[in-house]
Short mmCIF file of C-alpha atoms in Angstrom, two decimals:
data_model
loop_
_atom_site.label_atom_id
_atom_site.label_comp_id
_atom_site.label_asym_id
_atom_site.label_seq_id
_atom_site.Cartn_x
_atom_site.Cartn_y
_atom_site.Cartn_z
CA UNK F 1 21.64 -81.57 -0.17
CA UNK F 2 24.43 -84.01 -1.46
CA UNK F 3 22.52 -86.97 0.06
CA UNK F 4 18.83 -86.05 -1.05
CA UNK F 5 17.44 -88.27 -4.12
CA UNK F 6 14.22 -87.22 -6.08
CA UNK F 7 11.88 -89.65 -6.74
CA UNK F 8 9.09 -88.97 -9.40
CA UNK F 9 5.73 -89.59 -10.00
CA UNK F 10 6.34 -93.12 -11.60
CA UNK F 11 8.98 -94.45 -8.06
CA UNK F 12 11.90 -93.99 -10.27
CA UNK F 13 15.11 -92.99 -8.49
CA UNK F 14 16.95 -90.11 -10.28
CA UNK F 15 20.60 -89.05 -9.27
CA UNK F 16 21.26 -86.13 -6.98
CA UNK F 17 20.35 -83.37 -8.23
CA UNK F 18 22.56 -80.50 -9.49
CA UNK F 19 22.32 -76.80 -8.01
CA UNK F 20 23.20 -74.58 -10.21
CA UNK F 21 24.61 -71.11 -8.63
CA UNK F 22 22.57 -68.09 -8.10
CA UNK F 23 22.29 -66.10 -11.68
CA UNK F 24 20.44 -62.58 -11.85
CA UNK F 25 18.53 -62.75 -15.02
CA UNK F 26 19.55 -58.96 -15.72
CA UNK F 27 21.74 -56.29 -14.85
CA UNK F 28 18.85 -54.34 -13.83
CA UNK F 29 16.42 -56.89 -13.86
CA UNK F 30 16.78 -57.48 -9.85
CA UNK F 31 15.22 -60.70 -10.10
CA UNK F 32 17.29 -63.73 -8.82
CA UNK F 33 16.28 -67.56 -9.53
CA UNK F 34 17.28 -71.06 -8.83
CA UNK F 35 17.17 -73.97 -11.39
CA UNK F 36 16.99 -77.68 -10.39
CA UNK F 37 18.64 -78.99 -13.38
CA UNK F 38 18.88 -83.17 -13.74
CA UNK F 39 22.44 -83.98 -14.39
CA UNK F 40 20.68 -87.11 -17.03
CA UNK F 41 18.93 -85.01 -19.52
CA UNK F 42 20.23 -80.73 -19.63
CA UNK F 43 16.65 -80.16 -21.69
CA UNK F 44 14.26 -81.97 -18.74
CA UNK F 45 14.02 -79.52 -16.02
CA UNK F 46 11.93 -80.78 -12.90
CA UNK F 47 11.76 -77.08 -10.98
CA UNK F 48 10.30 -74.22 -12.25
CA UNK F 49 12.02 -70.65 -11.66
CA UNK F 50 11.60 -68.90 -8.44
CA UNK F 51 11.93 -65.36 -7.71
CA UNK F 52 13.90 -64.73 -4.05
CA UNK F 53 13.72 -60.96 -3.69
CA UNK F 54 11.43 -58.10 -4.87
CA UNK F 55 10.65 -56.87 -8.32
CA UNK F 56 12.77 -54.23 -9.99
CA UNK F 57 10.13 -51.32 -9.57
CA UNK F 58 10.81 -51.76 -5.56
CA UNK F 59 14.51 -51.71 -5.65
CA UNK F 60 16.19 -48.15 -5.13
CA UNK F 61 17.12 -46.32 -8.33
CA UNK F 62 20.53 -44.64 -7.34
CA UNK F 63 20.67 -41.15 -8.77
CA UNK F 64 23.62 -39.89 -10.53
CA UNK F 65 25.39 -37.40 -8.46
CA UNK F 66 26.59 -33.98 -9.96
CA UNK F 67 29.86 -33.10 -8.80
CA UNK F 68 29.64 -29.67 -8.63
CA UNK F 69 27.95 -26.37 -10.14
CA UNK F 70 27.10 -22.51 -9.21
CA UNK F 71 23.72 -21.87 -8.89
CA UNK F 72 21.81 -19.35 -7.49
CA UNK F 73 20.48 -20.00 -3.86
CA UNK F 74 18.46 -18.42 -1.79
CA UNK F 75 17.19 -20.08 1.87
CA UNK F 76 13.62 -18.30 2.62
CA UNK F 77 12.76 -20.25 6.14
CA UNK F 78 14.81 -21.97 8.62
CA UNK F 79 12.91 -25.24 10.54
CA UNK F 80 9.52 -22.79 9.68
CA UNK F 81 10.70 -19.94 10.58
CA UNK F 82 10.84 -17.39 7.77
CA UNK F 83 13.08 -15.37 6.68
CA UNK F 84 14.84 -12.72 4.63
CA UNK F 85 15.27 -13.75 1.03
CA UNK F 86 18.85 -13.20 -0.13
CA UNK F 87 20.09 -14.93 -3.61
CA UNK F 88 23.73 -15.95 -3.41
CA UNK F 89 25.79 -17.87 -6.01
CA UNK F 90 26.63 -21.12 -4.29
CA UNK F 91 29.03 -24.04 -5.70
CA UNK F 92 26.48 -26.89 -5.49
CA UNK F 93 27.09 -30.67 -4.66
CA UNK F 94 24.25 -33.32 -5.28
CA UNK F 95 25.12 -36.92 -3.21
CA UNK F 96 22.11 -39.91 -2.90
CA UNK F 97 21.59 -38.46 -0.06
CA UNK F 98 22.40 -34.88 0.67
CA UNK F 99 22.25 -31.36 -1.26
CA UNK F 100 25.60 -29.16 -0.34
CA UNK F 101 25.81 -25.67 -0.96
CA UNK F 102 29.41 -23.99 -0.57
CA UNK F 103 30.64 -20.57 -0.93
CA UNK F 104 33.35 -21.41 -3.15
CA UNK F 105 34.67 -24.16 -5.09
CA UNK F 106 37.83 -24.40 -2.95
CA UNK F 107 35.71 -25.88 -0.21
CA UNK F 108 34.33 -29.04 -1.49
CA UNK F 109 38.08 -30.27 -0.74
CA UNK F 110 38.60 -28.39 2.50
CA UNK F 111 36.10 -25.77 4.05
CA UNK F 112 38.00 -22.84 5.15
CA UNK F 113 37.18 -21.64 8.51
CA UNK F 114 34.07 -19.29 8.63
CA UNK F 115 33.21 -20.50 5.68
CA UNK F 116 29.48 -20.94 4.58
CA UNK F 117 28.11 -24.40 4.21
CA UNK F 118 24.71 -25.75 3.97
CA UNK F 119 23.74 -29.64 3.92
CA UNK F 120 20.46 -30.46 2.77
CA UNK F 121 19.11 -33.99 3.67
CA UNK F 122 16.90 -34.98 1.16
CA UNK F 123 14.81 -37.58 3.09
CA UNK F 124 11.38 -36.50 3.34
CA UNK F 125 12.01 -32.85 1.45
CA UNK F 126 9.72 -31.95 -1.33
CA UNK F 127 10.60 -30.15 -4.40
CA UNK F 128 8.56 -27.89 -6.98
CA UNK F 129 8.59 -25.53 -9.33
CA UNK F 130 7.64 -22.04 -8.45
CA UNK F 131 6.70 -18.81 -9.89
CA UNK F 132 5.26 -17.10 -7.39
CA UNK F 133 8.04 -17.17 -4.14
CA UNK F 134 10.79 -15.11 -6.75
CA UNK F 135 10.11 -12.74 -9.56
CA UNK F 136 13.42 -14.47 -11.43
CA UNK F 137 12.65 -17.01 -13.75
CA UNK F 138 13.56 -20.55 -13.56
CA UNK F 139 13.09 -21.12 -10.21
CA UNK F 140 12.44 -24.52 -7.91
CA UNK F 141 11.80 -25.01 -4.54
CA UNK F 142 13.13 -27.59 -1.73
CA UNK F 143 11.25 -28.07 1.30
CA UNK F 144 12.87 -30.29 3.58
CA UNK F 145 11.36 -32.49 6.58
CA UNK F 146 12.31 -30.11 8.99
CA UNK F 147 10.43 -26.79 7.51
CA UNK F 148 13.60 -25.51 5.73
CA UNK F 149 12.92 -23.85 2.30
CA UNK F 150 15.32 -23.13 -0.71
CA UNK F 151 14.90 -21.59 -3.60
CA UNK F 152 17.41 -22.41 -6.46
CA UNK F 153 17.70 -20.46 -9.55
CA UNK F 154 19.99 -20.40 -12.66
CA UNK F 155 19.97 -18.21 -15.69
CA UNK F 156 19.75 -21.28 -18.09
CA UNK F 157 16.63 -23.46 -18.28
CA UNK F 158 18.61 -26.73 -19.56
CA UNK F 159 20.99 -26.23 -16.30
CA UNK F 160 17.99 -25.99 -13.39
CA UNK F 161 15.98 -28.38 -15.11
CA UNK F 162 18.65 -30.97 -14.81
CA UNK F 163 19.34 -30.02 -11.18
CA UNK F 164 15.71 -30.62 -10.62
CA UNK F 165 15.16 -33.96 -12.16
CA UNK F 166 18.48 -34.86 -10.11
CA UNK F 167 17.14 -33.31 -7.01
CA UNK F 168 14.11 -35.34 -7.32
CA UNK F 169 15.04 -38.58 -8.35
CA UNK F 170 17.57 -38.33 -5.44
CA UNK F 171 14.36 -37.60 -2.89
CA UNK F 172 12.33 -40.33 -4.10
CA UNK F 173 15.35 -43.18 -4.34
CA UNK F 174 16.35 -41.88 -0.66
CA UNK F 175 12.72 -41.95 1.22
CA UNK F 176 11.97 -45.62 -1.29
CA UNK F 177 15.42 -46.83 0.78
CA UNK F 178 14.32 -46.06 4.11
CA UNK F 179 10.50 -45.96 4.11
CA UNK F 180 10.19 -49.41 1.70
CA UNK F 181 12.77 -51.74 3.51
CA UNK F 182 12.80 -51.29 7.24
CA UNK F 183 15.77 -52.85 8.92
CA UNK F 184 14.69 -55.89 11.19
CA UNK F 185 16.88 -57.15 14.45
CA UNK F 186 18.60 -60.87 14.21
CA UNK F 187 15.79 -63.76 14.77
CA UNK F 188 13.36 -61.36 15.69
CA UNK F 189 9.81 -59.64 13.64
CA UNK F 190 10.89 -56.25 15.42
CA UNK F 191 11.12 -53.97 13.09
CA UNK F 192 14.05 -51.07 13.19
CA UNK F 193 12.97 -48.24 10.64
CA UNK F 194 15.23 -45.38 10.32
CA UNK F 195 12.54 -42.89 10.32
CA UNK F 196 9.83 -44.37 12.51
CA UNK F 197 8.53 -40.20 13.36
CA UNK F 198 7.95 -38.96 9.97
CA UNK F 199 4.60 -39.03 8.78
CA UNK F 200 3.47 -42.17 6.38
CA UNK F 201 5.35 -44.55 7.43
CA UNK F 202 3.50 -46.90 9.34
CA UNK F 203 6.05 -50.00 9.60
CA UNK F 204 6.95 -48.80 12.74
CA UNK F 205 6.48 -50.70 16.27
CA UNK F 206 4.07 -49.51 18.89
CA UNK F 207 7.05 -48.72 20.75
CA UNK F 208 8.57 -46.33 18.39
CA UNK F 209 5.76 -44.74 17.90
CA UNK F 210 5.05 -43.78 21.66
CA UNK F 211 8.82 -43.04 22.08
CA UNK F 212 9.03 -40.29 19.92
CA UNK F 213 5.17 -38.86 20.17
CA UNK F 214 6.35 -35.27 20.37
CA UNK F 215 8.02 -35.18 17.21
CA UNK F 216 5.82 -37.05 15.33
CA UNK F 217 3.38 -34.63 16.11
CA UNK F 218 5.33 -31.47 14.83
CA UNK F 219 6.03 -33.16 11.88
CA UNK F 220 2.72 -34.05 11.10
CA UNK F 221 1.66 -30.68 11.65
CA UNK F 222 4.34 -29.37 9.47
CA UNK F 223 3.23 -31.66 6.63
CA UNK F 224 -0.27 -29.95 7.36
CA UNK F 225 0.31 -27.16 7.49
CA UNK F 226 3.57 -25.73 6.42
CA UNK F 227 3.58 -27.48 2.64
CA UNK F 228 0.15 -26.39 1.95
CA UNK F 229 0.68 -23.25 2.73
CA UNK F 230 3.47 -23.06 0.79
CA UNK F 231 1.10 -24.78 -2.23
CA UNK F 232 -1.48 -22.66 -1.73
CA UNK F 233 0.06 -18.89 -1.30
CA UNK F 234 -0.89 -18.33 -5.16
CA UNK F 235 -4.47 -18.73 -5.03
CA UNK F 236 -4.62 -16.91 -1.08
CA UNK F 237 -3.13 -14.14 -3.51
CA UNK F 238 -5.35 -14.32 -6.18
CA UNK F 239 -7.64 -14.28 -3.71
CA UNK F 240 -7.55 -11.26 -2.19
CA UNK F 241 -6.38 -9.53 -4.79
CA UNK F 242 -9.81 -10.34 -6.60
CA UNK F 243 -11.81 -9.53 -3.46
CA UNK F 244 -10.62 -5.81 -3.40
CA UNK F 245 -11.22 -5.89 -7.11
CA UNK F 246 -14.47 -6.26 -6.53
CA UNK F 247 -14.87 -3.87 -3.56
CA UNK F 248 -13.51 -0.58 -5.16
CA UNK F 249 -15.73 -1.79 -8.30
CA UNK F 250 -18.90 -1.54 -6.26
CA UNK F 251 -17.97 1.15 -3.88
CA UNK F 252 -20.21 3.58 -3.00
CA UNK F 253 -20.07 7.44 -5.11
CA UNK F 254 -19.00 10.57 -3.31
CA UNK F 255 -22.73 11.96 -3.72
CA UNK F 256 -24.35 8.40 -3.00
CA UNK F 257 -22.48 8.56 0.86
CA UNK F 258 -23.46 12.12 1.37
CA UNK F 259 -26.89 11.70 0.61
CA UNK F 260 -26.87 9.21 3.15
CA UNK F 261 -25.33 11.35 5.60
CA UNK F 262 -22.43 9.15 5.86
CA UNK F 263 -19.73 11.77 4.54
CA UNK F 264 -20.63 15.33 5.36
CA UNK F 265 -19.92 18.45 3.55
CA UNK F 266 -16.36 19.81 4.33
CA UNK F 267 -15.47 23.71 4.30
CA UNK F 268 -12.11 23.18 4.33
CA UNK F 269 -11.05 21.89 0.91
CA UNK F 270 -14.66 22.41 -1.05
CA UNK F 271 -14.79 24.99 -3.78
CA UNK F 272 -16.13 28.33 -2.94
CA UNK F 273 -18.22 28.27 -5.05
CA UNK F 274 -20.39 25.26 -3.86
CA UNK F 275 -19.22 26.21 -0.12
CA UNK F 276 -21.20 29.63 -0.42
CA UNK F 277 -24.45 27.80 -2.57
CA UNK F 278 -24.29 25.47 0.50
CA UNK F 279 -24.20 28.33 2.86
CA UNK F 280 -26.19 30.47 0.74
CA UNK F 281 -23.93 33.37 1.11
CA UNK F 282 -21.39 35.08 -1.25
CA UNK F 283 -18.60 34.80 1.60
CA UNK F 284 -17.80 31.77 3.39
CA UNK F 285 -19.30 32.31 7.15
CA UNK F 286 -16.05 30.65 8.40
CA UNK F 287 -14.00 33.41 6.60
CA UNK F 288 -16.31 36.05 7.79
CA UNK F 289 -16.35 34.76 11.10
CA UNK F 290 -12.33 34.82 11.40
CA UNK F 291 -11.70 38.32 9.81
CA UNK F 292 -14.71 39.34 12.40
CA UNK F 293 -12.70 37.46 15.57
CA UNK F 294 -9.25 39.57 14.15
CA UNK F 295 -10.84 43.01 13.72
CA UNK F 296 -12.26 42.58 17.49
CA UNK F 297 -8.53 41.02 18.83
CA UNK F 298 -5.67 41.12 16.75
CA UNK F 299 -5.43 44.11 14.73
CA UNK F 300 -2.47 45.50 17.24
CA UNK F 301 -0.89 41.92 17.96
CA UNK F 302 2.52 41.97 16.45
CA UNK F 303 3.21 39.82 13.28
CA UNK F 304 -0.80 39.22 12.77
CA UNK F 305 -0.93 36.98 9.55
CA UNK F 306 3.56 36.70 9.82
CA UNK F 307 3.67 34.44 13.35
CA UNK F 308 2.41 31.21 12.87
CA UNK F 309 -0.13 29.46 15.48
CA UNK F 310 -0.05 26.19 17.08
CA UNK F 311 -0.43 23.54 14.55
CA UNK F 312 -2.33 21.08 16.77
CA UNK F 313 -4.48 23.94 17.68
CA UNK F 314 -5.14 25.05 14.35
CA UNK F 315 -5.99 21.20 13.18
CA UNK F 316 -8.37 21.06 16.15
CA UNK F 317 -9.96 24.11 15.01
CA UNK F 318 -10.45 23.01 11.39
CA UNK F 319 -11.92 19.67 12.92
CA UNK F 320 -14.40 21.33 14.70
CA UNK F 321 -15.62 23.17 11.50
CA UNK F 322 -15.82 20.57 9.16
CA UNK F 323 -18.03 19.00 11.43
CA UNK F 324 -20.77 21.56 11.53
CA UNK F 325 -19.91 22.41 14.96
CA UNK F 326 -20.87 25.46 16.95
CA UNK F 327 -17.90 27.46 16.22
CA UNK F 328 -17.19 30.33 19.37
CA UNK F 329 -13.64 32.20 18.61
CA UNK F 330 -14.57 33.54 21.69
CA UNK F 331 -13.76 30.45 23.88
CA UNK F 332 -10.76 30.39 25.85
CA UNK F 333 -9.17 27.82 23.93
CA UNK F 334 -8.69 30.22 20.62
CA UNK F 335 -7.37 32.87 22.99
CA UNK F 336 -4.19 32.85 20.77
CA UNK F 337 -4.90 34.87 17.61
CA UNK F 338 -2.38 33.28 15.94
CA UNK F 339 -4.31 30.02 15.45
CA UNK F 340 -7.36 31.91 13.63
CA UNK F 341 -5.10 33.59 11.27
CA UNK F 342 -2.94 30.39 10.55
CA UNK F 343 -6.68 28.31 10.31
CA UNK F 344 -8.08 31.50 7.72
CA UNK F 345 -4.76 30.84 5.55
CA UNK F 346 -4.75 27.15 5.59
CA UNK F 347 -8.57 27.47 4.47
CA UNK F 348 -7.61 29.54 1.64
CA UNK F 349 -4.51 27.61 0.83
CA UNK F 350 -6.74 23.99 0.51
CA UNK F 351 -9.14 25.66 -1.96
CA UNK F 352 -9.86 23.27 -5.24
CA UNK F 353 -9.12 26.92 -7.31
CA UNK F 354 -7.22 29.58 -5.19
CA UNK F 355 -9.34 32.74 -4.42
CA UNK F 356 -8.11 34.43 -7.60
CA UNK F 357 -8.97 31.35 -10.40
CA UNK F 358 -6.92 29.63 -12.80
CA UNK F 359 -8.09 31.07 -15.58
CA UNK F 360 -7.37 35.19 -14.35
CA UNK F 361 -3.59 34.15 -13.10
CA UNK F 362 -2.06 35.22 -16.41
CA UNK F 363 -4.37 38.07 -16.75
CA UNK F 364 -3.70 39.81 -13.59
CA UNK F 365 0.59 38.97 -14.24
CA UNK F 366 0.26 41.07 -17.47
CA UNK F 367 -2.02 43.62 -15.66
CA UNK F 368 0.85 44.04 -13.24
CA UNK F 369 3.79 44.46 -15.58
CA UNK F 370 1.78 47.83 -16.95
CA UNK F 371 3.90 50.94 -16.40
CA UNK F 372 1.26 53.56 -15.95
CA UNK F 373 0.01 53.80 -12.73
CA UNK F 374 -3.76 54.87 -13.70
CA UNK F 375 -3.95 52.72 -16.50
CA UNK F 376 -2.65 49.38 -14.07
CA UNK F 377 -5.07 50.39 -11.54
CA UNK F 378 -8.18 50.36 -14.39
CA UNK F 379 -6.90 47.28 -15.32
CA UNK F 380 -6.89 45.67 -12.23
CA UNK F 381 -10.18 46.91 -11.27
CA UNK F 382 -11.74 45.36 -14.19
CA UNK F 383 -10.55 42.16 -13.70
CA UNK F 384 -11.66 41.69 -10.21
CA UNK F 385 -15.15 42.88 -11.34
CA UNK F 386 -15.30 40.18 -13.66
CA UNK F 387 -14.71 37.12 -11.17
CA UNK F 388 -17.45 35.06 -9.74
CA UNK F 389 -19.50 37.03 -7.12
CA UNK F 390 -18.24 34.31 -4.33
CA UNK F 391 -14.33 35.39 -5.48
CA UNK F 392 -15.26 38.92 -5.64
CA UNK F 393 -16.86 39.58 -2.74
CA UNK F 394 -14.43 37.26 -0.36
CA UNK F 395 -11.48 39.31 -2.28
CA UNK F 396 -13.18 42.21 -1.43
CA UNK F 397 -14.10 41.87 2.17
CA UNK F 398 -10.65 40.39 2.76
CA UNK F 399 -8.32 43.49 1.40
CA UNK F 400 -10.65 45.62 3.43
CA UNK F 401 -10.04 44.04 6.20
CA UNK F 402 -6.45 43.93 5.16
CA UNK F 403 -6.28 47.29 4.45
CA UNK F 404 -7.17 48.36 7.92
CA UNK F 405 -4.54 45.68 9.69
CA UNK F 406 -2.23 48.35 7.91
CA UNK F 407 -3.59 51.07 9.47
CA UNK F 408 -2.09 49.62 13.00
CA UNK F 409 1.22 48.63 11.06
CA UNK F 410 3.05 50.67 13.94
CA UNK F 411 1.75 48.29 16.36
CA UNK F 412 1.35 44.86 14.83
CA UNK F 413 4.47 45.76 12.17
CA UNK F 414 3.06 44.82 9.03
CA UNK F 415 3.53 46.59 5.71
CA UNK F 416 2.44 46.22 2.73
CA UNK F 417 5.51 44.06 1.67
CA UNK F 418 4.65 41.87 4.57
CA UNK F 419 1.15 41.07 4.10
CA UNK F 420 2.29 40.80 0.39
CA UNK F 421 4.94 38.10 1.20
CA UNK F 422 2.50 35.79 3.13
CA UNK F 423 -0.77 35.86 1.24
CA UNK F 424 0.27 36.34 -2.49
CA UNK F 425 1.51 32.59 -2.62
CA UNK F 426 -1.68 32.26 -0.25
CA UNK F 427 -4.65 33.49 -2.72
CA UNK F 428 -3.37 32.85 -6.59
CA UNK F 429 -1.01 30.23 -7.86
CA UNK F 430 -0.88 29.19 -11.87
CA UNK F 431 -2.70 25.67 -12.56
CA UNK F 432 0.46 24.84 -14.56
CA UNK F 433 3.73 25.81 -13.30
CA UNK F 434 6.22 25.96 -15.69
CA UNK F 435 9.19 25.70 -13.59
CA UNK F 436 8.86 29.81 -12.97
CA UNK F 437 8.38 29.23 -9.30
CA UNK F 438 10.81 31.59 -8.12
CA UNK F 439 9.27 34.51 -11.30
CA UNK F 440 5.33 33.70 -10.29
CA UNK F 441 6.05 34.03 -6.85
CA UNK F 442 7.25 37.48 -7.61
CA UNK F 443 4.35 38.82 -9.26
CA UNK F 444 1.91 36.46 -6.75
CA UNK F 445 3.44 39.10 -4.19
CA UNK F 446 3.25 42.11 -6.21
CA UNK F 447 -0.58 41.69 -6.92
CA UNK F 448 -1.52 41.11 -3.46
CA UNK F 449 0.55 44.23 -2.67
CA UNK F 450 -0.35 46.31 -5.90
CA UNK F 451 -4.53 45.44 -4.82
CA UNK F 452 -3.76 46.27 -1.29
CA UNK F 453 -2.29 49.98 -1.76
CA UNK F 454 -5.03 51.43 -4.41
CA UNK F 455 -7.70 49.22 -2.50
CA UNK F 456 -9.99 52.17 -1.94
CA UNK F 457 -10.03 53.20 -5.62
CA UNK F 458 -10.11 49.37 -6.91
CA UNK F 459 -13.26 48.37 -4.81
CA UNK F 460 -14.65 52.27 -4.00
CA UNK F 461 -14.13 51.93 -0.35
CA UNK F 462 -14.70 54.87 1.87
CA UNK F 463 -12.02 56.49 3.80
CA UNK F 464 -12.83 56.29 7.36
#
């Protein structure tokens, strides 16, 4: 340019021209220009300012790195692939490009061996604030390119809200570098971007984008998939949550679904009362049935009522009732006597209100402590004419039948201790227990046995 002379409008010859050297009009202006300046006149400029390179909101804002802090780190997937959320304190690096967690401080100089280190490129990665992925407070998440998640946590608000604002300027300044100014081969258009697979950028070749078609497709369906999931977990949540909200709200009543045939009447469980207005009896058939299928088979067996029966049996059995089905104890399949007796106890054991009700429990424990042996047997007598007729007449029935399993106690070898021992715990218990398990049990056993010797002279039976 030292031999070029600018003429003007009017054919006048000026002198050369003067150049003056490349000046940025700011620090962090970015904006670069070029004056033609006349060496004649400094005020008469014949160029006008040009700008050479792009405006300041397209050049990369370099983040300021934090050299080092603990927080609390916890990695909850690996490339998608979820897993186990453990928080550990981890010293933490931020570069422009990279998040480092290390175990200690001592390793940012030198990793020992074995120790645990975890880089974090931050091109691509997304990071939010979350509530929902940790029940701590002050909690972010990183999700990186790749499908890794982090959660990062720190007692004080002031210290993970810095680390955030970091952490993000330091994503956006990275993917502005290498998605906004894609590198371009010597005297060629070619382009060469760094990142030609991830999804958005499109300055890519045709030939970049069928080399790598593979991964750009798992990364596209990552970006689908795996960050809106993440997004959207709350509301899934809420979701359901308000669905079965809404379902036990307009559920169906317990009498609605038996009206409608869809939940049948039980025996086992149901109060004896309503079981016998059902029936329209005073005794349960199914108890009658059982003492009936014991008097005919089992009054010799030894330990009636004290040897357990087959539990699968037993449930089978008590299946089979519940469902209003014919009922045989005389099938081969009840053979063993053992599983009537265990299916008569568990019936009296599932009762709403045991056989002898709440409200007589204390009642019949003072009646017991009585001293005089006439007196306690008035007593007694009294009280078990005063239950309702269903609890009266099963108690009845039952100690008869009782009463003559001890007339075979040579055979089967039960006393009255014995049958005491398994159905006093069996046919009372207090509504409240105080703690006086071991004491109630005691006088549970002592009624049952106390009813069972003067059974004749409580309910008039006739000696046979």
């Amino acid at each position: 340019m030292a031999g070029t002379r600018i003429t003007n409008l009017q054919g006048t010859t000026k002198q050369p021209a003067l150049i003056q050297p490349l000046q940025r009009s700011g620090p962090g202006q970015g904006a670069v220009q070029m004056r033609i300046k006349s060496s004649q006149s400094s005020g008469e400029r014949l160029s006008q300012s040009k700008s050479m390179v792009l405006q300041e909101s397209d050049l990369p804002q370099k983040p300021v790195d934090l050299k080092g802090e603990h927080l609390n780190v916890a990695k909850i997937s690996d490339n998608g692939k979820k897993q186990r959320k453990n928080w550990t304190t981890m010293w933490t690096v931020l570069t422009s490009e990279q998040l480092l967690f290390y175990k200690d401080r001592q390793q940012e100089t030198g990793p020992k061996p074995g120790g645990k280190t975890d880089v974090v490129q931050l091109y691509g990665s997304v990071t939010e604030w979350t509530s929902e992925k940790s029940s701590r407070k002050n909690v972010f998440q990183i999700t990186t390119n790749t499908g890794s998640e982090y959660l990062i946590q720190a007692d004080s608000y002031s210290t993970v809200s810095k680390w955030f604002e970091a952490i993000r300027k330091a994503i956006e300044s990275s993917t502005k570098v290498d998605g906004g100014f894609p590198l371009r081969r010597s005297n060629s258009t070619d382009y060469l971007p760094k990142h030609s697979s991830l999804p958005g950028y499109s300055s890519a070749s045709t030939t970049d984008k069928q080399r790598n078609p593979v991964h750009r497709r798992s990364i596209n369906m990552f970006s689908s998939s795996k960050l809106k999931h993440s997004a959207s977990d709350s509301s899934d949540k809420n979701g359901v949550k308000n669905r079965l909200k809404k379902f036990i709200i307009r559920r169906p009543s317990m009498k609605t679904l038996q009206e409608k045939g869809l939940i049948k009447d039980r025996v086992f469980g149901c109060h004896l009362s309503t079981l016998c207005k059902r029936e329209g009896t005073t005794v349960p058939k199914f108890v009658q049935i059982c003492l009936d299928a014991v008097d005919k088979r089992g009054l010799e067996v030894d330990g009636i009522y004290r040897v357990s029966g087959n539990l699968a049996t037993i449930q089978k059995l008590r299946f089979i009732v519940d469902e209003e089905e014919d009922l045989d104890l005389d099938h081969s399949q009840w053979e063993d006597i053992h599983v009537v007796t265990g299916a008569l106890k568990m019936f009296f054991r599932e009762l709403p209100e045991p056989l002898f009700p709440f409200r007589f429990f204390q009642p019949f424990v003072e009646a017991i402590k009585i001293k005089e042996t006439k007196h306690k047997i008035q007593t007694v007598k009294k009280l078990i004419q005063d239950l309702p007729k269903p609890n009266h007449d099963t108690i009845r029935l039952l100690f008869s039948h009782l009463h003559r399993v001890l007339d075979f106690s040579r055979k089967n070898l039960m006393s009255t201790q014995g049958i005491g021992i398994v159905f006093g715990p069996t046919l009372l218990w207090p509504e409240m227990d105080a703690g006086n398990m071991a004491v109630n049990m005691v006088y549970q056993n002592q009624i049952v046995e106390f009813i069972l010797i003067e059974s004749q002279s409580i309910f008039n039976l006739d000696r046979k």
